[in-house]
């Protein structure tokens, strides 16, 4: 749960630090190998320490994390800073994870109730991939 919510915060931090809206290609929120792969042009240099600082700023803000449901015709009223909307399956209702003041993303995963529960987010490394950049992270303690 902590790692998964941290992944949503990482989405926000990437957009804030790089100043854009970057889609994801893949992700794993497992304790053994958590990463998110983003479509980031090679011309943009990612400062991992700035990314980590922005992510921890959010985690330490003690923001509520909640789940809401929205019908397909109302989804855009609920979503905020959500990547990959064009890849959403065609459903009548969507489950959306909302991190107050940060983002609202369609997601079926489990999450903490408050960002204070995450602990510290550590950005471990980044690797170039054929489609972009994979950012590896973990949470402590």
Short mmCIF file of C-alpha atoms in Angstrom, two decimals:
data_model
loop_
_atom_site.label_atom_id
_atom_site.label_comp_id
_atom_site.label_asym_id
_atom_site.label_seq_id
_atom_site.Cartn_x
_atom_site.Cartn_y
_atom_site.Cartn_z
CA UNK A 1 0.00 0.00 0.00
CA UNK A 2 2.72 2.49 0.96
CA UNK A 3 4.74 1.81 -2.18
CA UNK A 4 1.70 2.02 -4.44
CA UNK A 5 0.64 5.40 -3.04
CA UNK A 6 4.26 6.57 -3.32
CA UNK A 7 4.08 5.68 -7.02
CA UNK A 8 1.13 8.04 -7.47
CA UNK A 9 3.10 10.75 -5.68
CA UNK A 10 6.07 10.04 -7.96
CA UNK A 11 3.79 10.74 -10.96
CA UNK A 12 3.04 14.16 -9.49
CA UNK A 13 6.70 14.86 -8.64
CA UNK A 14 7.90 14.03 -12.17
CA UNK A 15 5.38 16.45 -13.66
CA UNK A 16 6.24 19.18 -11.16
CA UNK A 17 10.03 18.86 -11.41
CA UNK A 18 10.10 18.59 -15.21
CA UNK A 19 7.28 21.07 -15.79
CA UNK A 20 4.99 19.01 -18.00
CA UNK A 21 2.57 16.11 -18.16
CA UNK A 22 4.39 12.83 -18.73
CA UNK A 23 2.68 9.55 -19.50
CA UNK A 24 3.72 6.23 -18.05
CA UNK A 25 4.65 3.17 -20.06
CA UNK A 26 4.75 0.62 -17.26
CA UNK A 27 4.99 0.35 -13.50
CA UNK A 28 5.57 -2.10 -10.70
CA UNK A 29 4.65 -1.24 -7.14
CA UNK A 30 6.15 -4.38 -5.59
CA UNK A 31 8.35 -4.15 -2.52
CA UNK A 32 11.18 -5.95 -4.32
CA UNK A 33 11.43 -3.76 -7.42
CA UNK A 34 9.22 -0.67 -7.44
CA UNK A 35 9.52 1.55 -10.51
CA UNK A 36 7.52 3.73 -12.86
CA UNK A 37 8.57 4.07 -16.50
CA UNK A 38 7.80 7.45 -18.06
CA UNK A 39 7.89 8.78 -21.61
CA UNK A 40 10.48 11.49 -21.00
CA UNK A 41 12.46 12.93 -23.92
CA UNK A 42 16.24 12.36 -23.62
CA UNK A 43 16.75 16.13 -23.87
CA UNK A 44 15.20 16.55 -20.40
CA UNK A 45 17.65 15.80 -17.65
CA UNK A 46 16.02 14.38 -14.55
CA UNK A 47 17.49 15.47 -11.21
CA UNK A 48 16.72 12.52 -8.94
CA UNK A 49 17.36 14.49 -5.72
CA UNK A 50 14.86 17.20 -6.76
CA UNK A 51 12.37 14.50 -7.64
CA UNK A 52 12.85 12.82 -4.27
CA UNK A 53 12.53 16.14 -2.42
CA UNK A 54 9.25 16.98 -4.20
CA UNK A 55 7.86 13.49 -3.53
CA UNK A 56 8.74 13.70 0.17
CA UNK A 57 7.25 17.18 0.42
CA UNK A 58 3.93 15.61 -0.58
CA UNK A 59 4.35 12.51 1.60
CA UNK A 60 5.08 14.60 4.69
CA UNK A 61 2.12 16.92 4.06
CA UNK A 62 -0.26 14.37 5.61
CA UNK A 63 -2.79 14.55 2.80
CA UNK A 64 -5.90 12.40 2.77
CA UNK A 65 -5.98 9.54 0.26
CA UNK A 66 -9.44 8.30 -0.65
CA UNK A 67 -11.33 6.35 -3.27
CA UNK A 68 -14.22 7.74 -5.26
CA UNK A 69 -16.27 6.24 -8.05
CA UNK A 70 -17.31 8.13 -11.17
CA UNK A 71 -19.46 7.19 -14.11
CA UNK A 72 -17.73 7.35 -17.47
CA UNK A 73 -19.50 10.56 -18.53
CA UNK A 74 -18.44 12.30 -15.27
CA UNK A 75 -14.86 11.07 -15.04
CA UNK A 76 -13.21 14.27 -16.32
CA UNK A 77 -14.84 16.25 -13.51
CA UNK A 78 -13.03 14.05 -10.97
CA UNK A 79 -9.63 13.44 -12.60
CA UNK A 80 -6.63 15.66 -11.86
CA UNK A 81 -3.08 15.18 -13.21
CA UNK A 82 -3.91 11.64 -14.34
CA UNK A 83 -1.60 10.14 -16.98
CA UNK A 84 -2.62 7.76 -19.76
CA UNK A 85 -6.32 8.58 -20.01
CA UNK A 86 -6.41 7.48 -23.64
CA UNK A 87 -5.47 3.97 -22.49
CA UNK A 88 -8.38 3.57 -20.08
CA UNK A 89 -10.67 0.63 -20.77
CA UNK A 90 -14.22 1.48 -21.76
CA UNK A 91 -16.17 1.06 -18.50
CA UNK A 92 -19.43 2.45 -17.18
CA UNK A 93 -17.84 3.30 -13.81
CA UNK A 94 -14.27 4.00 -12.74
CA UNK A 95 -12.55 3.67 -9.37
CA UNK A 96 -10.38 6.73 -8.77
CA UNK A 97 -7.72 7.17 -6.10
CA UNK A 98 -7.62 10.79 -4.94
CA UNK A 99 -4.65 12.29 -3.12
CA UNK A 100 -5.95 15.67 -1.98
CA UNK A 101 -4.28 18.63 -3.75
CA UNK A 102 -2.04 16.26 -5.76
CA UNK A 103 -3.80 13.99 -8.25
CA UNK A 104 -6.82 11.80 -8.95
CA UNK A 105 -5.96 8.70 -10.95
CA UNK A 106 -8.06 5.72 -12.07
CA UNK A 107 -6.64 2.79 -10.09
CA UNK A 108 -7.74 -0.55 -8.68
CA UNK A 109 -4.83 -0.88 -6.23
CA UNK A 110 -4.64 -0.62 -2.46
CA UNK A 111 -3.46 2.60 -0.85
CA UNK A 112 -2.79 4.21 2.51
CA UNK A 113 -5.44 6.51 4.00
CA UNK A 114 -3.03 9.41 4.54
CA UNK A 115 0.31 10.28 2.94
CA UNK A 116 1.92 10.43 6.43
CA UNK A 117 1.67 6.63 6.50
CA UNK A 118 4.14 6.29 3.60
CA UNK A 119 7.28 7.25 5.49
CA UNK A 120 10.20 8.51 3.43
CA UNK A 121 10.28 8.03 -0.33
CA UNK A 122 13.73 7.19 -1.70
CA UNK A 123 14.41 7.59 -5.41
CA UNK A 124 17.04 4.92 -5.96
CA UNK A 125 18.06 5.26 -9.60
CA UNK A 126 16.87 5.82 -13.14
CA UNK A 127 17.53 3.74 -16.24
CA UNK A 128 16.98 4.71 -19.84
CA UNK A 129 14.56 2.38 -21.59
CA UNK A 130 13.61 2.07 -25.26
CA UNK A 131 10.55 4.26 -24.61
CA UNK A 132 11.78 6.64 -21.94
CA UNK A 133 13.10 6.44 -18.39
CA UNK A 134 12.37 3.99 -15.57
CA UNK A 135 12.59 5.53 -12.10
CA UNK A 136 13.16 3.06 -9.26
CA UNK A 137 12.02 3.93 -5.76
CA UNK A 138 11.30 2.54 -2.31
CA UNK A 139 9.81 3.70 0.99
CA UNK A 140 11.43 3.72 4.44
CA UNK A 141 11.10 2.62 7.18
#
